[in-house]
Coordinates of C-alpha atoms in Angstrom, one line a residue:
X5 CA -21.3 3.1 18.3
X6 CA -23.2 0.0 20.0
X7 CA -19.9 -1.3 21.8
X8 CA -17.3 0.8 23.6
X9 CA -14.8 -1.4 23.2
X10 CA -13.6 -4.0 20.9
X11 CA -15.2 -7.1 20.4
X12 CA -15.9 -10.1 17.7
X13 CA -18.9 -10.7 16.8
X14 CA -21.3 -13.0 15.6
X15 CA -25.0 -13.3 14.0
X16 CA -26.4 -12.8 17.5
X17 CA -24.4 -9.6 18.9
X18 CA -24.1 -8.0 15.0
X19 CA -28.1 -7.9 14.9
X20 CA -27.7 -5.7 18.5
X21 CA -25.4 -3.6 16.6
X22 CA -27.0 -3.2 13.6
X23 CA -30.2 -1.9 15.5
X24 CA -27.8 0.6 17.6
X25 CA -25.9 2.2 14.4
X26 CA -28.4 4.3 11.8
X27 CA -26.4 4.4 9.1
X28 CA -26.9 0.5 8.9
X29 CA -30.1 0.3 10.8
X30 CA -31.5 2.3 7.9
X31 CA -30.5 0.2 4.5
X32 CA -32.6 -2.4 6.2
X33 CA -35.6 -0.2 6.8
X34 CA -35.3 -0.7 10.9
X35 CA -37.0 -4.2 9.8
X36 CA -35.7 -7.7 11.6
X37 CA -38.2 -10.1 11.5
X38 CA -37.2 -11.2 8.4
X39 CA -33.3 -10.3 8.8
X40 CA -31.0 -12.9 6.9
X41 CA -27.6 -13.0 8.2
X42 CA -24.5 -15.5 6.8
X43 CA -21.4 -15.8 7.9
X44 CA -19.1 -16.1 4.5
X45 CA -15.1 -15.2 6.1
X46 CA -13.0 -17.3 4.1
X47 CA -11.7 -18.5 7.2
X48 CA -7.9 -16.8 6.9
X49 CA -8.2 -13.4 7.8
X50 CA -11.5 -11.8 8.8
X51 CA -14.9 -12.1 9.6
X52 CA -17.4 -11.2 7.3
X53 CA -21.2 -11.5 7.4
X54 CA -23.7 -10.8 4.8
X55 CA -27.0 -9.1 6.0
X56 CA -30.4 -9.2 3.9
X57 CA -34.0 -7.9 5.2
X58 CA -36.7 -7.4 2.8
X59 CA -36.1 -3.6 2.6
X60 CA -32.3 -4.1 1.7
X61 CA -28.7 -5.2 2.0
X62 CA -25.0 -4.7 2.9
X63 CA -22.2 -6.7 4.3
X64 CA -20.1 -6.3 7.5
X65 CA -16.3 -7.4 7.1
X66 CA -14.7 -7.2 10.9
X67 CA -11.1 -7.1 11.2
X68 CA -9.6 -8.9 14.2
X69 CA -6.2 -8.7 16.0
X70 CA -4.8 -12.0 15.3
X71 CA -4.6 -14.5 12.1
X72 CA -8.2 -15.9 12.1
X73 CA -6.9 -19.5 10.7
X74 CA -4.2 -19.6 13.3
X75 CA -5.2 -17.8 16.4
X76 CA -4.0 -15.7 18.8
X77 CA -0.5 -16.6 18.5
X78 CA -0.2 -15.0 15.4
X79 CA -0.9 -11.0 16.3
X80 CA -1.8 -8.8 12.8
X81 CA -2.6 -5.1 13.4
X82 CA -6.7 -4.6 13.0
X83 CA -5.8 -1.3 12.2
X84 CA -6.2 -2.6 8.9
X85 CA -10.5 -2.2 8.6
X86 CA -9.0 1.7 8.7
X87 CA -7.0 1.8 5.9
X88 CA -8.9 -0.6 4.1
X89 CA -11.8 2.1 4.8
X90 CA -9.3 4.8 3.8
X91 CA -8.6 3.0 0.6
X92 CA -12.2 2.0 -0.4
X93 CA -13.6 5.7 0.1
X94 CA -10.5 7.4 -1.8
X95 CA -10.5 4.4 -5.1
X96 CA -14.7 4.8 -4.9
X97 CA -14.4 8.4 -4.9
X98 CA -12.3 8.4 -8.4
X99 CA -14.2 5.0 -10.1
X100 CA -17.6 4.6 -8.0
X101 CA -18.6 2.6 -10.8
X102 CA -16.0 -0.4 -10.0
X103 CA -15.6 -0.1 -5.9
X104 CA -18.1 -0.9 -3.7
X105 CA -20.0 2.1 -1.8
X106 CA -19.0 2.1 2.0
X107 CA -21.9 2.9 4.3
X108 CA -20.4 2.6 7.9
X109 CA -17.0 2.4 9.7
X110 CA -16.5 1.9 13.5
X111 CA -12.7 2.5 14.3
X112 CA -13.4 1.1 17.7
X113 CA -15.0 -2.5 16.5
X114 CA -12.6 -2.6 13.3
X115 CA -15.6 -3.0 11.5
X116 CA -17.0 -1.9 7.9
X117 CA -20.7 -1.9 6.1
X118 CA -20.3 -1.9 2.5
X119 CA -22.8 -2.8 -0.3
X120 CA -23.4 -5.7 -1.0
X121 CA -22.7 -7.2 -4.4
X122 CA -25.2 -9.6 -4.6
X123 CA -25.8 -12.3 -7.3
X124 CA -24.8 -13.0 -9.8
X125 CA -21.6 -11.2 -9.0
X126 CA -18.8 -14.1 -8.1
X127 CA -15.5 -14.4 -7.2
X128 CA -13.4 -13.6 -10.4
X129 CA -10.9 -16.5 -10.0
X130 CA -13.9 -18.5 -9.7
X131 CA -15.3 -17.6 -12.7
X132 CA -12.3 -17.8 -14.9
X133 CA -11.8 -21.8 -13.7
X134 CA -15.0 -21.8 -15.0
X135 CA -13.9 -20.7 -18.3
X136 CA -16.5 -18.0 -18.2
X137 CA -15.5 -14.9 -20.7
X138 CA -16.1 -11.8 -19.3
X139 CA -16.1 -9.1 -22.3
X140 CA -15.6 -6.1 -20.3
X141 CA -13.1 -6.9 -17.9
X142 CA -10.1 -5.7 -19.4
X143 CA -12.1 -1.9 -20.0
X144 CA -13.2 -2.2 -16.6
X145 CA -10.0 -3.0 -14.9
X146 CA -7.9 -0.7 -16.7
X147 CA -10.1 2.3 -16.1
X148 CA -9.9 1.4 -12.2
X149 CA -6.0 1.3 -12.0
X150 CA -5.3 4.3 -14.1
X151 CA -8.0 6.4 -12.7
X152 CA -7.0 5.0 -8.6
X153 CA -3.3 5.3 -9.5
X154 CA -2.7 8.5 -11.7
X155 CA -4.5 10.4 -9.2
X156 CA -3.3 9.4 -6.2
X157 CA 0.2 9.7 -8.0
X158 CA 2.5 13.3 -7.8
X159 CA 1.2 13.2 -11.5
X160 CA -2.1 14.5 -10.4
X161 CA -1.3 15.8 -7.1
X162 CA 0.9 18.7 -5.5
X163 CA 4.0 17.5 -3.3
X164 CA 2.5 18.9 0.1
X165 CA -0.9 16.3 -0.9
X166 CA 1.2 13.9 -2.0
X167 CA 3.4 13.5 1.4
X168 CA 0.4 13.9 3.1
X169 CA -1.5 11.2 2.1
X170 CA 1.8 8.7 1.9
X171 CA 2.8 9.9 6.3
X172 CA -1.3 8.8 6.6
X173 CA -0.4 5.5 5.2
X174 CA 2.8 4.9 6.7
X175 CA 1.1 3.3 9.9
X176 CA -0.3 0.1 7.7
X177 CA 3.6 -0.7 7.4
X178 CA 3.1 -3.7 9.0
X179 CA 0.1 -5.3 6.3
X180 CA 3.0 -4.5 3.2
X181 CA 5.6 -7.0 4.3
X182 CA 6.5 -9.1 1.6
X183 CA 7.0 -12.5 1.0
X184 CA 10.0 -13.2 -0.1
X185 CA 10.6 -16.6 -1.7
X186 CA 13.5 -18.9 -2.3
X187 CA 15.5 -18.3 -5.3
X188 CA 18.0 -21.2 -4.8
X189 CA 21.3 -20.3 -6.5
X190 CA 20.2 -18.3 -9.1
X191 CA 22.0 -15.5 -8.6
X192 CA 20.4 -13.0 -11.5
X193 CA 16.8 -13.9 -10.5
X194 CA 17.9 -13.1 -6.7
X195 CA 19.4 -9.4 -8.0
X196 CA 16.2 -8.9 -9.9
X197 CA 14.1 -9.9 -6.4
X198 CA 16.3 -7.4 -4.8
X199 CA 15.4 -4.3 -7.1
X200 CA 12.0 -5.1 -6.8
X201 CA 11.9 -5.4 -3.1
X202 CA 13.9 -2.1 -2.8
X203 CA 10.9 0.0 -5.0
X204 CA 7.6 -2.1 -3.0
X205 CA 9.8 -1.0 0.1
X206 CA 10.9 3.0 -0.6
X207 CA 8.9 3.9 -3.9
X208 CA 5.8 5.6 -2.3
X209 CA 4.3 6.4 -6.1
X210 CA 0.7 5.8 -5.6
X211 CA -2.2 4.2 -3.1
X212 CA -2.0 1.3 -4.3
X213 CA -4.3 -1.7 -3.4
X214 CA -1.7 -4.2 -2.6
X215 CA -3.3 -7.5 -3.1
X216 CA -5.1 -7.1 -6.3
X217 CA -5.3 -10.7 -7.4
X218 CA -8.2 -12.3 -9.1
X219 CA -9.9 -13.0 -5.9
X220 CA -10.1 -9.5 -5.1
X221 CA -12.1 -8.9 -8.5
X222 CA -16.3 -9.7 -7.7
X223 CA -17.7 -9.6 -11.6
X224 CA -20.8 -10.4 -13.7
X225 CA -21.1 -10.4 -17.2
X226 CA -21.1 -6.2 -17.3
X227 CA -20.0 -5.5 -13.7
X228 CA -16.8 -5.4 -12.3
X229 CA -16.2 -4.3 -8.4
X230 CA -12.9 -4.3 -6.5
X231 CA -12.7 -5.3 -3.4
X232 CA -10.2 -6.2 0.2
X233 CA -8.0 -3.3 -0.2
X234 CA -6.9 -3.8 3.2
X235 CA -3.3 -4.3 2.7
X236 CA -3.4 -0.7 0.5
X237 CA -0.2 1.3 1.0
X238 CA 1.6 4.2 -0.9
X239 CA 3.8 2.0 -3.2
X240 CA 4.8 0.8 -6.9
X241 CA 2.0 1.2 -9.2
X242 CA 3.7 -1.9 -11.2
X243 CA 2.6 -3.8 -7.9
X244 CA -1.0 -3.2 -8.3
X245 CA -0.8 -3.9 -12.3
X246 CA 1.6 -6.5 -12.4
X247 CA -0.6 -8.5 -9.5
X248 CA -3.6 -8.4 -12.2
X249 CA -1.8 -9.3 -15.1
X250 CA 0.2 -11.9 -13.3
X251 CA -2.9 -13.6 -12.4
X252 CA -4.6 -13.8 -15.6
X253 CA -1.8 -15.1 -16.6
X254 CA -1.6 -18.1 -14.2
X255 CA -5.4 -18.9 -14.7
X256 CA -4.5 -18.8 -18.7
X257 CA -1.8 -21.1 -18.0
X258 CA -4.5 -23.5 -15.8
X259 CA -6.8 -23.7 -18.5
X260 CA -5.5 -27.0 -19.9
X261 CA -6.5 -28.6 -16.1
X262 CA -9.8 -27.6 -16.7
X263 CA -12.3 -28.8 -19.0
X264 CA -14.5 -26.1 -19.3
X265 CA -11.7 -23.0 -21.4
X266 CA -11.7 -19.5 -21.7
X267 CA -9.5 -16.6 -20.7
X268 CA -7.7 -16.2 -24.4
X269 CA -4.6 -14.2 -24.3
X270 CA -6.3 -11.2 -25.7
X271 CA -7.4 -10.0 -21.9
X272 CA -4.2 -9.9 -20.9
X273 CA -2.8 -7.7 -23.8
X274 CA -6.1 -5.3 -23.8
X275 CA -6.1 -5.1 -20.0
X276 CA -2.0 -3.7 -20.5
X277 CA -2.9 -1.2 -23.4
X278 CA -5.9 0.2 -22.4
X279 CA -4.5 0.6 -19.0
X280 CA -1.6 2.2 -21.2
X281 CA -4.1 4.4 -23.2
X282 CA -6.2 5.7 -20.2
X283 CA -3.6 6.7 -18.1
X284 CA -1.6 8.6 -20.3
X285 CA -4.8 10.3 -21.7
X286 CA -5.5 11.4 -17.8
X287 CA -2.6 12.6 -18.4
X288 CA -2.4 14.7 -21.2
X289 CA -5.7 16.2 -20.0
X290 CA -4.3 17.3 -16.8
X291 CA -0.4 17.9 -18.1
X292 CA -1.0 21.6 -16.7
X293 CA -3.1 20.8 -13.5
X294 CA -1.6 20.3 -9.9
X295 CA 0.7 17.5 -10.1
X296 CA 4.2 18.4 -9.7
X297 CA 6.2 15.0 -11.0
X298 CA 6.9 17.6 -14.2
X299 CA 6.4 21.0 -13.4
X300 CA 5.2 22.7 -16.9
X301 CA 7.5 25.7 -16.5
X302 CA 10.8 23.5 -16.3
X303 CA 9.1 20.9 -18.4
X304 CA 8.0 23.5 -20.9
X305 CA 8.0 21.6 -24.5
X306 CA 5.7 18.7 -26.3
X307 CA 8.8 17.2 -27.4
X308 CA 10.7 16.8 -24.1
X309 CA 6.9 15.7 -22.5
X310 CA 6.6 13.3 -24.9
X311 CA 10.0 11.6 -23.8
X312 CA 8.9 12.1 -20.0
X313 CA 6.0 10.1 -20.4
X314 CA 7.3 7.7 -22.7
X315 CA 10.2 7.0 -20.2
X316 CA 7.6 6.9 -17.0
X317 CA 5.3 4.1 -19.0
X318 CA 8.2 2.0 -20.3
X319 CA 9.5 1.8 -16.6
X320 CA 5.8 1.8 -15.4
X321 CA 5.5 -1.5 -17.8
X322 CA 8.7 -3.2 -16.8
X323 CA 8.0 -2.6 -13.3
X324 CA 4.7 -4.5 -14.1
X325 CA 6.0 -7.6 -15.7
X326 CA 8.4 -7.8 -12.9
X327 CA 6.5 -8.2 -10.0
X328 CA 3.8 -9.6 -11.7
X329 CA 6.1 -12.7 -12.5
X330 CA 7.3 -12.1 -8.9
X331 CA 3.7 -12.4 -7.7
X332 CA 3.5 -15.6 -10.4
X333 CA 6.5 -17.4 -8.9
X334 CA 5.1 -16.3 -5.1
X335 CA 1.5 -18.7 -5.8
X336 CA 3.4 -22.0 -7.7
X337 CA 6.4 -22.6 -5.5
X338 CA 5.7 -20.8 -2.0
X339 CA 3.1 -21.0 0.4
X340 CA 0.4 -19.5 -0.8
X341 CA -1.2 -21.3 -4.0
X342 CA -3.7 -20.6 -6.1
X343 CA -7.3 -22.6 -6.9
X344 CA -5.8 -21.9 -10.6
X345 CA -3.9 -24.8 -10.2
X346 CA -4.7 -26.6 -6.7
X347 CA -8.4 -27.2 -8.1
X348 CA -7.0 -29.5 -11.2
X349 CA -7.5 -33.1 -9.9
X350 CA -4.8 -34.1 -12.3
X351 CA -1.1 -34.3 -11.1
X352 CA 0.5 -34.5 -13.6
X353 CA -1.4 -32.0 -15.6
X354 CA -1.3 -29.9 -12.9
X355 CA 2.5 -30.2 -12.8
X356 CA 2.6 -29.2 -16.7
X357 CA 0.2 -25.9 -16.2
X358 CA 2.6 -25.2 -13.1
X359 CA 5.7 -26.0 -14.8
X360 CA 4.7 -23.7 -18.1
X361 CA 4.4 -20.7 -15.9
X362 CA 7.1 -20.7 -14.2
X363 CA 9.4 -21.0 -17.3
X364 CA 7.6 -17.4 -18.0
X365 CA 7.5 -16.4 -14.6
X366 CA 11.2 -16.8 -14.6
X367 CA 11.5 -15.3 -18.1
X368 CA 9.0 -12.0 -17.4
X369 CA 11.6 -11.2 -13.9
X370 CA 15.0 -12.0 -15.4
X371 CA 14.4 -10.7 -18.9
X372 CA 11.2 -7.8 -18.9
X373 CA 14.1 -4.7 -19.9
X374 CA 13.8 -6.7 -23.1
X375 CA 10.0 -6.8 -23.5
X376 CA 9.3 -3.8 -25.3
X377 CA 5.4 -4.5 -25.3
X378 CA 2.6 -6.3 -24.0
X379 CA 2.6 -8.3 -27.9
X380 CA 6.1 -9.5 -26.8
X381 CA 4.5 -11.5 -23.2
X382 CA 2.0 -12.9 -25.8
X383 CA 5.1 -14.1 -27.8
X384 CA 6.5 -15.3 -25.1
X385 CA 3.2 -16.9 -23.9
X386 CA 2.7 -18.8 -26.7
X387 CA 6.4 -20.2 -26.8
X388 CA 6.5 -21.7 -23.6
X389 CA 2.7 -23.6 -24.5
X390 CA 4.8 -24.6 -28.1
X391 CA 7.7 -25.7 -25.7

């Protein structure tokens, strides 16, 4: 390690550590005449530096122990560079193809190297405002959350790996606090919020990656890459694929504020069914492996496995919609908005887009047992725009 202790640092001290740590030192060919380094933290959380010599690349995301946008009277754990580490090496280990490679983690400094994804790779929420299409997402994305959640799930894994893995997470408690937003006097919506809550809180069913909104998506035209997992925790699975899907939906529901349109409904409903098909194929394929959700000598017939799994998905699906539209409902009226919608420079369009996804937000939590498929949200999707 270059520093014994904690500290933050900046272009100046990182160059010191970079020279004092080989496994960084080396993707830059020990060269620093030439060394590039930008500062690119959005400002809220961490900091995070991008490093380029003429022999190489990576970036350095530094956790700190406080709110970076507020200060110091804010405390949050830095703990969280470990499980984000913890996270990024298990997801890459089971999709290297959509998770960035991590080269260097310094428990000490709260500090990760990573690749970096240079250009063109951009933000995915960026890129949808944009109304750029990007044909591969939805194969991407689906193979990264079936592959990360089936097999960190008791579907792929024994009970004493299981339990393991969940007491290893149980620290990072303190990054899976909710928001929980204002329901006024609707009293179904606020038994619905409660159901939800209660599963993110005691449902430990998979490592998820907690905040896996559009900004947490880099993309090009054929490459997808996942990144931030730092608020990963053993919880819903629904979390993870309702927080994709319930973005997508919001920027579909933005497009009208933009001039420049693209996002179609068809990503959303391919993202949900091929999601759908790959997980239950990694399933069927490893039906007499390890896992012990369904042990095959109790669970000892196609017929009654068939039910099992069709059971699991339709409550895997449900749980989706609802905290997607939970997450939906979260980025219009609460604290946290989204570019989506804050970037259209007209009110009272913006007002309209808002207003059309909430009626579905709304819809998606109170109603989703009655959504039998992803072809039903589309329905839905296009009554609200015919509204």
């Amino acid at each position: 390690m270059a520093f014994s202790e904690f500290r933050a640092l900046d272009e100046k001290s990182l160059v010191e550590y970079v020279k004092a740590t080989p496994s960084l030192s080396s993707k830059i060919g020990d060269k620093y005449d030439d060394l590039k380094i930008k500062e690119i933290g959005d400002g809220n959380l961490n900091f995070v530096f991008i490093v380029v010599g003429p022999s190489g690349s990576f970036v350095i995301k530094q956790a700190i122990p406080y709110i970076r946008c507020i200060g110091e009277s804010w405390p949050m754990t830095k703990e969280r560079a470990y499980f984000e580490t913890v996270a990024l090496k298990e997801h890459g280990g089971l999709c290297p193809e959509h998770v960035p490679e991590v080269y260097h983690f310094d428990r000490t400094m709260s500090l990760i190297g990573m690749r970096y994804l240079e250009p063109p790779h951009i933000i995915l929420r960026k890129g949808l405002i944009a109304g750029i299409e990007y044909p591969l997402l939805a194969e991407h994305m689906s193979e990264y959350m079936a592959k990360t959640l089936f097999c960190t799930s008791l579907l792929y894994r024994s009970t004493a790996e299981h339990k393991h893995a969940v007491a290893e997470f149980c620290a990072s408690a303190e990054m899976c606090r909710p928001t929980e937003q204002a329901v006024r006097e609707d009293n179904i919506m606020k038994l619905e919020v409660a159901e939800l809550k209660s599963k993110f809180c005691e449902r430990a069913q998979a490592l998820i990656h907690g905040d896996l909104h559009t900004c947490s998506v880099m993309v090009t035209s054929d490459s997808t890459q996942v990144i931030d997992p730092e608020f990963a925790f053993y919880g819903p699975m629904g979390f993870d694929v309702g927080a994709f899907i319930g973005n997508l939906i919001l920027a579909f529901f933005a497009q009208d504020g933009h001039a420049n349109q693209g996002n179609d409904r068809k990503t959303i409903e391919d993202t949900w069914n091929l999601f759908h098909q790959k997980f239950t194929a990694l399933w069927d394929k490893h039906k007499d492996g390890s896992g012990e959700a369904y042990l095959p000598a109790i669970y000892n017939n196609r017929e009654l496995q068939k039910l099992i799994q069709e059971k699991y998905m339709k409550e895997l699906f449900h749980d989706t919609l609802g905290f997607g539209a939970a997450k939906m409902i979260r980025r219009i009226v609460g604290v946290a908005h989204v570019e989506d919608f804050e970037s259209i420079g007209e009110a009272s369009i913006r007002a309209d887009c808002e207003r059309q996804a909430l009626e579905l937000a709304k819809t998606l939590l109170k109603k989703r047992r009655e959504f039998l498929s992803i072809s039903d949200v589309i329905s839905a999707i296009r009554h609200v725009q015919s509204s």
